[in-house]
């Protein structure tokens, strides 16, 4: 591994900034023609190219919906302005001519987009056109584009055409989504889906994964279970990578400027790409979690790192109602970066600590300048020049910290309200020990009208228990459970499909006893962080006070830390990255996973038929007929890796991302593959076709499949 690791977000930002810089490469950077993150994943700090007056070259940015989402997830308007973008527009919106300004296009290579670009050129909307496709444009489409441009007589206006390999969205440093919508799971599991639809989904996934691999700058070893979409995607991606390396003279993974680890080509220094079907474990898509980012995803419906929170117009007068505020949780947010994967009670304590630090820093400045408060400092001319200069230097940073803490206080308040209304703490605590719950206990809970205001939470809990329990559930018992759920207000349509996939999922799931008991505080310590905040907040942030109602929100909410428990997908990843430390049961289930090495000279078998993309899996690990990816030796199957890309086909979960990151941190430096004890840092990038919250997955995908199964 390289000594300094850059996250997937770092690499994508570097690629986008290069595009905004008109694909200009500084003299000290690599000089290859195509450089997404400099064609190898290395991140260079570029500076905007300047015009003759020494100013950045001002330009218009035009994108489609995917281009907008790719950029908005990692950059803000101020960032775009720093690279000379004066205005950004959607290609499908009405646009007026700006004839003296160059235009930057960032969009998918589709026939409608190409027609719109040709129309822009024929109408002289802009001067020079710098065209950047998010993925490789197919040759027939490129020829069609060329003929349209030739017919318009505006070929001289095209300055550049690049394939950028950026058709994926990065939400967290090592979390990505292919933004394929919430219907992918249905398409891959429905008997009604046509082969053409399946082919289109598989090809889109292969294209997205190819882009991720290019951005990371190293050709991975690919592992996947037999059967279902995972096998088909693995085989097609292997073929695509193999053909690219063999047929491209200056390929995207050439050793020029490449990071040392991937230039050598040795498998242990390259990442492993683990492609898994969603049905291998459905529980993370349904579970109630206790970490900050998972609660935000579940309660506040986070999408593309943006959430909407209702806050009171006047804290002291609730009759005035609420107003909605939109917040972006981005990489510049120091508090989110540090606490996203942390259990919620610890987040409360950290807010308290940060507020204390803010108050102390603000007091230090006001004491030195003689002002009575930070607010008075701006208008105070009596302070000494030296102290005033120091205060003015620190003022923007303090105000930014205050705004960030205000935002997280509002988010935490909204989460607490959701936790209390829906009793999410109780659901989470029950799910921590779901396999110990008896049928009678589950039935009693479903009958309890006091267990939250949201019937869907009860349905989610029941499905988790049904998929986890080793107890046999008779038809009569199932009818009773369904009647009880219906009386509780649940739509039980999804259960018809869940019953069908239960046997497959139970064979692939790997449950384990927690390595530590749940830690619960005593009554007097409940949310001591938030309690101390509510007692002193009015003194600290006059305009950000939460008022007396905060104590009422906290009361009755349980404060405990989650048990240290690895999810199925984490156990699979461990067995493939570090076989020496993995459990024998995990290794047994991954022993016969397919093995693809696109750098290997051995050809792989024929492509599976499109119908094989449906999740018609047999025994986990696969003992089926021989096919592509079967030539791995024992040594290849048991080799270790220090870096992995884990991809779920059909939907991703914030719980799985957090669990994988916890495992990587916990086991880093323990002497994994490629390094001695204490020297190896593990890294896991997690991605999916789409990050889907539990409500959309249950009432969208599962309900739709349930109607077909009934």
XYZ file of C-alpha atoms in Angstrom:
710
model
C 0.000 0.000 0.000
C 1.076 3.540 -0.533
C 2.212 5.227 2.590
C -0.352 8.003 2.247
C -3.924 7.008 1.420
C -6.441 9.311 -0.168
C -10.127 8.608 0.250
C -12.417 7.985 -2.709
C -13.901 11.434 -2.122
C -10.433 13.043 -2.309
C -9.846 11.371 -5.648
C -13.233 12.317 -7.071
C -12.829 15.943 -5.953
C -9.411 16.066 -7.644
C -10.971 14.736 -10.863
C -13.826 17.276 -10.784
C -11.483 20.154 -10.029
C -9.363 19.170 -13.013
C -12.483 19.280 -15.201
C -13.347 22.730 -13.817
C -9.791 23.730 -14.705
C -10.517 22.866 -18.364
C -8.593 19.595 -17.937
C -5.422 21.582 -17.496
C -2.506 19.698 -15.942
C 0.070 21.672 -13.992
C 3.699 21.109 -14.952
C 4.490 19.141 -11.783
C 1.579 16.749 -12.278
C 1.428 13.646 -14.389
C 1.090 14.353 -18.085
C -1.020 11.478 -19.334
C -3.839 12.458 -21.711
C -6.653 11.178 -19.529
C -6.313 11.738 -15.823
C -9.260 11.113 -13.547
C -7.486 11.845 -10.289
C -4.402 11.878 -12.564
C -5.301 8.589 -14.189
C -4.109 6.613 -11.265
C -5.835 7.842 -8.154
C -3.028 10.157 -7.015
C -4.415 13.471 -5.801
C -2.573 16.597 -6.961
C -3.342 20.052 -5.610
C -4.135 22.038 -8.748
C -4.578 25.785 -9.073
C -6.965 27.530 -11.479
C -5.457 28.493 -14.815
C -5.528 32.242 -15.353
C -6.281 34.535 -18.260
C -4.049 37.362 -19.484
C -5.298 39.625 -16.687
C -4.336 37.122 -13.988
C -7.946 36.171 -13.172
C -9.456 32.674 -13.333
C -11.033 31.881 -16.706
C -14.732 32.500 -16.107
C -16.998 29.806 -17.488
C -20.519 28.369 -17.510
C -21.111 24.873 -16.126
C -23.905 22.851 -17.748
C -24.834 19.435 -16.348
C -27.586 16.842 -16.444
C -29.203 15.392 -13.312
C -26.437 12.870 -12.617
C -23.725 15.470 -13.248
C -25.467 17.796 -10.787
C -25.660 15.090 -8.126
C -22.014 14.061 -8.604
C -20.802 17.632 -8.097
C -23.237 18.721 -5.373
C -22.259 15.795 -3.139
C -18.639 16.951 -2.853
C -18.500 20.658 -3.829
C -20.488 23.777 -2.968
C -21.246 26.939 -4.942
C -18.299 28.764 -3.367
C -15.981 25.970 -4.464
C -17.254 26.273 -8.036
C -16.754 30.031 -7.972
C -13.153 29.513 -6.870
C -12.591 27.604 -10.116
C -14.121 30.349 -12.238
C -17.675 28.993 -12.611
C -19.957 32.026 -12.649
C -23.216 30.200 -13.352
C -24.332 26.562 -13.346
C -27.365 25.328 -15.273
C -29.213 22.102 -15.999
C -29.024 21.145 -19.665
C -32.786 20.475 -19.685
C -33.690 23.964 -18.429
C -34.242 27.013 -20.674
C -30.890 28.757 -21.171
C -30.081 32.161 -22.643
C -27.054 32.957 -24.839
C -23.791 33.973 -23.151
C -21.744 34.117 -26.343
C -18.377 35.314 -24.988
C -18.006 32.698 -22.244
C -16.745 29.105 -22.617
C -19.032 26.304 -21.474
C -18.164 23.193 -19.493
C -20.473 20.207 -20.038
C -20.556 17.393 -17.455
C -23.183 14.818 -18.361
C -23.993 11.261 -19.312
C -23.334 10.171 -22.908
C -26.954 9.758 -24.009
C -28.649 10.550 -27.313
C -30.851 13.354 -25.833
C -27.827 15.021 -24.177
C -25.840 14.897 -27.413
C -28.726 16.475 -29.340
C -28.935 19.272 -26.757
C -25.182 19.969 -27.015
C -25.448 20.103 -30.814
C -28.425 22.466 -30.481
C -26.441 24.751 -28.131
C -23.570 24.900 -30.631
C -25.827 25.615 -33.610
C -27.501 28.472 -31.694
C -24.146 29.973 -30.590
C -25.181 29.965 -26.922
C -21.548 29.953 -25.744
C -18.056 30.306 -27.143
C -15.762 27.272 -26.796
C -17.269 23.997 -25.578
C -15.406 21.668 -23.207
C -17.375 18.412 -23.237
C -16.888 15.923 -20.396
C -18.854 12.682 -20.400
C -19.388 10.973 -17.036
C -18.666 7.584 -18.610
C -17.205 6.301 -21.853
C -19.296 7.310 -24.861
C -20.182 4.333 -27.104
C -18.683 4.500 -30.585
C -22.068 4.610 -32.460
C -23.143 7.551 -30.297
C -19.828 9.318 -30.881
C -20.230 8.900 -34.641
C -23.782 10.252 -34.436
C -22.499 13.226 -32.418
C -19.783 13.907 -34.996
C -22.306 13.881 -37.840
C -24.607 16.299 -35.972
C -21.728 18.700 -35.319
C -20.558 18.477 -38.926
C -24.075 19.248 -40.130
C -24.257 22.305 -37.883
C -20.933 23.653 -39.179
C -19.772 24.452 -35.639
C -16.975 21.928 -35.190
C -14.460 24.699 -34.469
C -16.360 25.558 -31.263
C -15.484 22.216 -29.642
C -12.286 22.625 -27.632
C -12.235 19.244 -25.843
C -14.109 15.956 -25.577
C -13.199 13.724 -22.624
C -14.439 10.514 -21.040
C -14.132 11.219 -17.317
C -15.308 7.992 -15.609
C -17.160 9.763 -12.800
C -20.666 8.264 -13.003
C -20.910 7.575 -9.261
C -21.838 9.716 -6.259
C -19.631 9.935 -3.176
C -21.535 10.621 0.051
C -18.859 9.992 2.699
C -15.059 9.680 2.362
C -15.277 6.010 1.341
C -18.973 5.589 0.544
C -20.375 5.705 -2.978
C -23.628 5.102 -4.814
C -24.298 4.543 -8.505
C -27.536 6.573 -8.192
C -29.549 3.922 -10.019
C -32.790 4.641 -8.194
C -34.792 2.588 -5.738
C -36.162 0.034 -8.220
C -32.934 -1.917 -8.866
C -33.723 -4.538 -6.228
C -37.149 -5.101 -7.808
C -35.665 -5.415 -11.307
C -33.154 -8.035 -10.169
C -35.664 -10.112 -8.207
C -38.918 -9.831 -10.135
C -40.054 -12.495 -12.572
C -41.808 -9.689 -14.468
C -38.571 -7.867 -15.319
C -37.555 -8.322 -18.963
C -34.126 -9.549 -20.017
C -33.492 -6.169 -21.670
C -34.106 -4.414 -18.341
C -31.784 -6.821 -16.544
C -29.092 -6.291 -19.157
C -29.404 -2.511 -18.843
C -29.093 -2.684 -15.029
C -26.063 -5.000 -15.175
C -24.335 -2.857 -17.816
C -24.931 0.302 -15.776
C -23.445 -1.356 -12.670
C -20.420 -2.577 -14.620
C -19.896 0.934 -16.032
C -20.136 2.514 -12.568
C -17.766 0.019 -10.954
C -15.291 0.481 -13.808
C -15.336 4.234 -13.096
C -14.762 3.674 -9.367
C -11.830 1.368 -10.096
C -10.331 3.887 -12.541
C -10.674 6.692 -9.989
C -8.982 4.558 -7.328
C -6.194 3.792 -9.770
C -5.645 0.062 -9.328
C -7.055 -3.045 -11.004
C -8.658 -5.180 -8.280
C -8.998 -8.895 -7.788
C -12.758 -9.602 -8.010
C -14.565 -12.036 -5.686
C -18.269 -12.851 -5.701
C -20.652 -15.698 -4.819
C -21.971 -17.913 -7.589
C -25.378 -17.294 -9.046
C -27.502 -14.197 -9.208
C -26.524 -10.761 -10.446
C -23.196 -10.729 -8.581
C -21.715 -13.440 -10.792
C -22.862 -11.796 -13.997
C -21.547 -8.372 -12.963
C -18.201 -9.846 -11.876
C -17.762 -11.697 -15.166
C -18.652 -8.654 -17.276
C -16.458 -6.293 -15.242
C -13.558 -8.754 -15.467
C -13.971 -8.866 -19.248
C -14.213 -5.061 -19.508
C -11.069 -4.502 -17.420
C -9.200 -7.281 -19.249
C -10.116 -5.902 -22.686
C -9.173 -2.378 -21.670
C -5.719 -3.382 -20.421
C -5.004 -5.592 -23.441
C -6.392 -3.305 -26.142
C -5.381 0.168 -24.918
C -1.825 1.223 -25.622
C -1.922 3.947 -22.971
C -4.541 2.512 -20.632
C -6.037 4.152 -17.561
C -3.958 1.913 -15.284
C -0.603 2.334 -17.024
C 2.395 2.468 -14.718
C 3.224 6.077 -15.658
C 2.854 8.025 -12.417
C 0.977 5.185 -10.813
C 1.067 4.620 -7.088
C 3.829 2.105 -6.298
C 1.533 -0.564 -4.894
C -0.573 -0.981 -8.024
C 2.273 -0.661 -10.499
C 3.792 -3.896 -9.273
C 0.623 -5.828 -10.039
C 1.034 -8.218 -7.116
C -2.434 -9.233 -5.851
C -1.722 -8.536 -2.162
C -0.857 -4.896 -2.937
C -3.987 -4.422 -5.030
C -7.509 -4.041 -3.661
C -10.077 -6.821 -3.634
C -13.499 -5.976 -5.087
C -16.233 -7.963 -3.320
C -19.534 -7.957 -5.233
C -22.516 -9.272 -3.256
C -26.223 -9.681 -3.924
C -28.531 -7.821 -1.546
C -30.337 -11.014 -0.550
C -27.211 -12.251 1.199
C -28.481 -10.256 4.210
C -31.620 -8.096 4.194
C -31.525 -7.188 7.892
C -29.265 -4.067 7.614
C -31.810 -2.608 5.182
C -34.514 -2.877 7.867
C -32.789 -2.437 11.216
C -33.062 0.462 13.642
C -29.580 1.782 14.319
C -28.098 3.905 17.077
C -25.289 5.720 15.265
C -25.586 9.369 14.296
C -25.442 8.896 10.494
C -27.866 5.956 10.506
C -30.401 7.848 12.635
C -30.137 10.851 10.313
C -30.751 8.528 7.342
C -33.730 6.818 9.007
C -35.445 9.674 10.865
C -34.575 12.685 8.695
C -34.473 10.909 5.283
C -31.031 12.177 4.257
C -30.492 12.289 0.485
C -27.251 13.340 -1.198
C -25.989 14.562 2.188
C -28.907 16.995 2.525
C -31.577 16.896 5.212
C -34.559 19.067 6.112
C -35.259 19.800 9.764
C -38.255 21.524 11.327
C -37.245 24.157 13.880
C -39.470 26.470 15.960
C -39.906 30.005 14.658
C -39.817 31.248 18.256
C -38.516 28.969 21.032
C -40.409 30.924 23.682
C -43.685 30.907 21.758
C -44.487 27.490 20.218
C -47.816 28.854 18.932
C -45.927 30.608 16.127
C -45.275 27.204 14.570
C -42.236 25.726 12.884
C -40.102 26.542 9.894
C -38.161 24.121 7.696
C -34.400 24.406 7.341
C -32.251 22.508 4.875
C -28.772 21.472 5.996
C -25.834 20.031 4.060
C -23.616 17.560 5.884
C -20.384 17.925 3.945
C -16.685 17.181 4.303
C -15.998 20.662 5.718
C -18.203 19.931 8.728
C -15.684 19.041 11.445
C -18.370 17.722 13.797
C -20.009 15.423 11.231
C -16.634 14.096 10.061
C -15.759 13.136 13.624
C -19.128 11.861 14.847
C -21.024 10.407 11.857
C -20.335 6.819 12.866
C -20.519 7.368 16.632
C -23.384 6.134 18.885
C -25.892 8.897 19.507
C -25.299 9.304 23.281
C -21.606 9.986 22.616
C -22.606 12.603 20.029
C -24.534 14.377 22.783
C -21.465 14.481 24.989
C -19.274 15.756 22.154
C -21.685 18.613 21.407
C -21.440 19.580 25.062
C -17.625 19.475 24.938
C -17.536 21.543 21.742
C -19.909 24.143 23.193
C -17.667 24.434 26.244
C -14.630 24.901 24.006
C -16.440 27.507 21.920
C -17.476 29.448 25.027
C -13.914 29.374 26.405
C -12.393 30.561 23.119
C -14.969 33.333 22.781
C -14.315 34.465 26.362
C -10.549 34.563 25.749
C -10.997 36.911 22.805
C -13.457 39.212 24.559
C -11.205 39.461 27.639
C -8.191 40.492 25.559
C -10.116 43.133 23.624
C -12.251 44.399 26.488
C -15.490 43.736 24.618
C -18.426 42.274 26.509
C -19.251 39.646 23.871
C -18.354 38.407 20.413
C -21.319 40.335 18.993
C -20.020 43.611 20.471
C -16.539 43.003 19.120
C -17.392 44.026 15.573
C -18.501 47.501 16.664
C -15.866 48.079 19.360
C -13.136 50.574 18.331
C -11.602 51.021 21.791
C -9.715 47.692 21.870
C -5.985 47.746 21.292
C -4.975 47.324 17.660
C -2.881 44.231 18.343
C -5.617 42.349 20.177
C -8.236 43.532 17.717
C -6.204 42.180 14.801
C -5.932 38.797 16.516
C -9.649 38.812 17.307
C -10.642 39.671 13.735
C -8.434 36.828 12.477
C -10.189 34.336 14.762
C -13.706 35.716 14.345
C -14.651 33.938 11.064
C -13.520 30.566 12.429
C -15.491 31.073 15.650
C -18.623 32.107 13.775
C -18.320 29.072 11.499
C -17.953 26.797 14.534
C -20.975 28.388 16.137
C -23.072 27.895 12.985
C -21.981 24.246 12.775
C -22.832 23.579 16.424
C -26.186 25.356 16.044
C -26.960 23.115 13.074
C -26.080 19.926 14.941
C -28.098 21.031 17.969
C -31.126 21.412 15.680
C -30.442 18.035 14.060
C -30.019 16.383 17.466
C -33.268 17.914 18.688
C -35.136 16.599 15.634
C -33.567 13.152 16.139
C -34.523 13.101 19.809
C -38.102 13.943 18.923
C -38.149 11.135 16.355
C -36.566 8.700 18.828
C -39.110 9.517 21.487
C -42.185 9.554 19.228
C -41.269 6.244 17.600
C -39.495 4.732 20.659
C -36.522 3.890 18.464
C -34.326 3.243 21.499
C -36.615 0.359 22.504
C -36.689 -1.096 18.998
C -32.908 -0.880 18.729
C -32.393 -2.544 22.089
C -34.720 -5.422 21.168
C -33.008 -5.898 17.794
C -29.607 -6.137 19.478
C -30.770 -9.462 20.944
C -33.399 -10.374 18.363
C -32.537 -14.087 18.229
C -33.365 -14.444 21.927
C -36.914 -13.161 21.472
C -39.654 -15.780 21.698
C -42.804 -15.853 19.581
C -44.847 -14.795 22.602
C -42.579 -11.796 23.270
C -42.766 -10.643 19.652
C -46.550 -11.030 19.631
C -46.844 -9.048 22.853
C -44.708 -6.263 21.426
C -46.773 -6.094 18.229
C -49.958 -5.871 20.336
C -48.555 -3.084 22.530
C -50.163 0.174 21.377
C -47.636 2.147 23.416
C -44.672 1.037 21.283
C -44.236 4.099 19.101
C -46.454 6.026 16.711
C -45.145 4.463 13.493
C -46.593 1.035 12.504
C -43.758 0.507 10.008
C -41.287 0.170 12.902
C -43.208 -2.864 14.161
C -43.245 -4.406 10.690
C -39.492 -3.886 10.357
C -38.887 -5.488 13.745
C -41.040 -8.491 12.876
C -39.291 -9.074 9.528
C -35.894 -8.888 11.264
C -37.029 -11.452 13.838
C -38.583 -13.672 11.145
C -35.357 -13.662 9.108
C -33.142 -14.192 12.176
C -34.977 -16.720 14.325
C -34.146 -20.408 14.185
C -37.612 -21.239 15.455
C -40.041 -22.755 12.980
C -43.081 -20.582 12.352
C -46.182 -22.588 11.425
C -48.769 -21.331 8.988
C -51.272 -20.761 11.803
C -48.686 -18.780 13.793
C -47.824 -16.733 10.706
C -51.514 -15.937 10.172
C -51.729 -14.750 13.777
C -48.667 -12.530 13.369
C -50.117 -11.064 10.173
C -53.484 -10.360 11.839
C -51.744 -8.634 14.729
C -49.626 -6.510 12.374
C -52.714 -5.545 10.385
C -54.529 -4.466 13.572
C -51.462 -2.381 14.491
C -51.896 -0.475 11.216
C -49.155 -2.211 9.199
C -49.338 -2.932 5.483
C -48.277 -6.591 5.395
C -47.901 -6.799 1.601
C -44.074 -7.182 1.841
C -44.392 -10.363 3.939
C -45.404 -12.509 0.942
C -42.000 -11.878 -0.640
C -40.069 -12.053 2.649
C -41.453 -15.551 3.260
C -40.188 -16.576 -0.164
C -36.593 -15.381 0.301
C -36.295 -16.420 3.949
C -34.578 -19.730 3.283
C -31.925 -18.253 0.960
C -31.195 -15.365 3.314
C -30.942 -17.608 6.382
C -28.301 -19.744 4.646
C -26.106 -16.761 3.816
C -26.532 -14.701 7.000
C -23.865 -15.046 9.671
C -24.969 -14.146 13.172
C -22.715 -14.078 16.182
C -22.940 -13.432 19.869
C -21.852 -9.898 20.752
C -18.346 -9.601 22.133
C -19.520 -7.253 24.865
C -22.846 -6.614 26.603
C -24.869 -3.530 25.832
C -23.756 -0.667 28.009
C -26.635 1.203 29.571
C -26.287 4.132 31.901
C -28.163 4.553 35.125
C -31.211 6.763 35.248
C -29.322 9.729 36.679
C -26.871 9.726 33.781
C -29.357 9.586 30.923
C -27.982 11.716 28.135
C -25.823 13.646 30.542
C -24.338 15.493 27.559
C -27.687 16.836 26.401
C -28.847 17.444 29.964
C -25.877 19.650 30.691
C -26.401 21.455 27.405
C -30.010 22.267 28.162
C -29.056 23.600 31.583
C -26.445 26.008 30.255
C -27.258 26.597 26.622
C -29.055 29.894 27.065
C -25.891 31.419 28.467
C -23.786 30.095 25.637
C -25.728 30.552 22.417
C -28.375 33.172 22.949
C -29.943 32.758 19.518
C -29.488 29.001 19.434
C -31.139 28.070 22.707
C -33.431 25.079 22.654
C -35.547 26.123 25.584
C -37.095 24.219 28.455
C -38.750 21.691 26.143
C -35.389 20.009 25.622
C -35.513 18.335 29.052
C -38.904 16.870 28.168
C -37.459 15.419 24.970
C -34.587 13.756 26.797
C -36.614 12.238 29.601
C -37.353 8.580 29.048
C -34.905 8.113 26.166
C -32.464 5.329 26.920
C -28.743 5.971 26.864
C -26.748 2.892 25.931
C -23.932 2.006 23.585
C -24.356 -0.640 20.870
C -22.722 -4.025 21.261
C -19.623 -4.738 19.232
C -21.127 -6.993 16.574
C -20.035 -7.555 12.972
C -22.719 -7.794 10.299
C -22.790 -10.577 7.702
C -21.197 -8.407 5.038
C -18.381 -7.494 7.438
C -17.713 -11.157 8.210
C -17.565 -11.926 4.487
C -15.158 -9.029 3.947
C -12.962 -10.200 6.827
C -12.821 -13.754 5.470
C -11.635 -12.417 2.090
C -9.266 -9.705 3.373
C -7.826 -11.470 6.392
C -8.494 -15.235 6.263
C -6.080 -15.869 9.143
C -8.328 -13.973 11.586
C -11.736 -14.872 10.153
C -14.082 -17.429 11.678
C -14.174 -20.900 10.163
C -17.884 -20.496 9.346
C -17.207 -17.316 7.350
C -14.332 -18.922 5.459
C -16.491 -21.965 4.699
C -19.134 -19.742 3.108
C -16.641 -17.758 0.997
C -14.304 -20.662 0.151
C -15.997 -21.236 -3.207
C -16.529 -17.610 -4.129
C -15.596 -16.882 -7.739
C -12.114 -15.459 -8.301
C -11.373 -13.064 -11.168
C -8.003 -11.424 -11.800
C -8.203 -9.125 -14.855
C -4.396 -9.007 -14.953
C -4.185 -12.769 -15.326
C -3.460 -14.160 -18.778
C -5.991 -16.944 -18.313
C -9.207 -16.318 -20.219
C -12.463 -16.571 -18.354
C -15.519 -18.474 -19.495
C -18.517 -17.239 -21.435
C -20.860 -14.593 -20.100
C -23.865 -15.859 -18.120
C -27.254 -15.445 -19.781
C -29.209 -12.284 -18.818
C -31.800 -14.346 -16.961
C -29.029 -15.457 -14.579
C -28.926 -11.907 -13.195
C -32.029 -12.707 -11.171
C -31.143 -13.774 -7.669
C -31.829 -17.465 -8.135
C -29.060 -18.514 -5.779
C -28.418 -22.047 -4.684
C -26.248 -23.037 -1.791
C -24.250 -20.111 -0.367
C -20.657 -20.157 -1.514
C -21.876 -21.970 -4.580
C -21.236 -25.572 -5.465
C -22.867 -25.317 -8.861
C -21.553 -25.968 -12.321
C -18.134 -24.742 -13.301
C -17.981 -21.488 -15.205
C -16.020 -18.241 -15.288
C -13.804 -17.384 -12.365
C -13.236 -20.951 -11.203
C -9.499 -21.310 -11.694
C -8.320 -19.949 -8.343
C -5.704 -21.939 -6.458
C -5.892 -22.507 -2.716
C -3.231 -19.825 -2.231
C -5.220 -17.298 -4.271
C -8.395 -18.036 -2.325
C -6.594 -17.563 0.991
C -4.452 -14.542 0.132
C -5.016 -11.424 2.214
C -5.650 -7.815 1.241
C -5.254 -4.509 3.042
C -7.717 -2.621 0.832
C -11.192 -3.622 -0.327
C -14.142 -2.277 -2.298
C -17.376 -3.898 -1.086
C -20.357 -3.480 -3.406
C -23.949 -4.593 -2.769
C -26.223 -5.146 -5.769
C -29.764 -3.956 -5.098
C -29.412 -1.369 -2.342
C -26.997 -0.241 0.348
C -27.296 0.529 4.032
C -25.620 3.195 6.150
C -25.407 0.550 8.891
C -23.209 -1.660 6.727
C -20.930 1.242 5.814
C -20.474 2.159 9.482
C -19.943 -1.462 10.515
C -17.256 -1.991 7.863
C -15.459 1.212 8.882
C -15.535 0.151 12.546
C -14.056 -3.228 11.628
C -11.327 -1.633 9.498
C -10.326 0.716 12.329
C -10.480 -2.041 14.926
C -8.265 -4.434 12.977
C -5.836 -1.990 11.345
C -2.232 -2.494 12.410
C -2.801 -6.092 13.427
C -0.503 -7.513 10.814
C -2.781 -8.078 7.852
C -1.701 -8.982 4.377
C 1.245 -7.224 2.925
C 2.746 -5.879 6.119
C 4.118 -6.730 9.494
C 2.201 -6.361 12.709
C 1.484 -2.763 13.524
C 2.284 -1.494 10.004
C -0.859 -2.322 8.007
C -3.737 0.079 7.756
C -6.904 -1.530 6.465
C -9.252 0.413 4.288
C -12.718 -0.546 3.064
C -14.688 1.417 0.458
C -18.412 0.598 0.491
C -20.781 1.149 -2.398
C -24.150 0.144 -3.761
C -26.549 0.691 -6.618
C -28.421 3.142 -4.349
C -28.453 4.009 -0.654
C -32.021 3.269 0.399
C -33.608 4.007 3.773
C -35.747 1.368 5.481
C -39.129 2.946 4.690
C -38.454 3.135 0.951
C -37.050 -0.398 0.874
C -39.930 -2.013 2.761
C -42.870 -0.097 1.334
C -41.317 0.292 -2.113
C -39.226 -2.697 -3.189
C -40.483 -5.405 -0.807
C -44.133 -4.361 -1.096
C -43.986 -4.388 -4.890
C -42.399 -7.858 -4.901
C -44.917 -8.958 -2.254
C -47.822 -8.094 -4.539
C -46.274 -10.239 -7.264
C -45.662 -13.122 -4.846
C -49.142 -13.133 -3.326
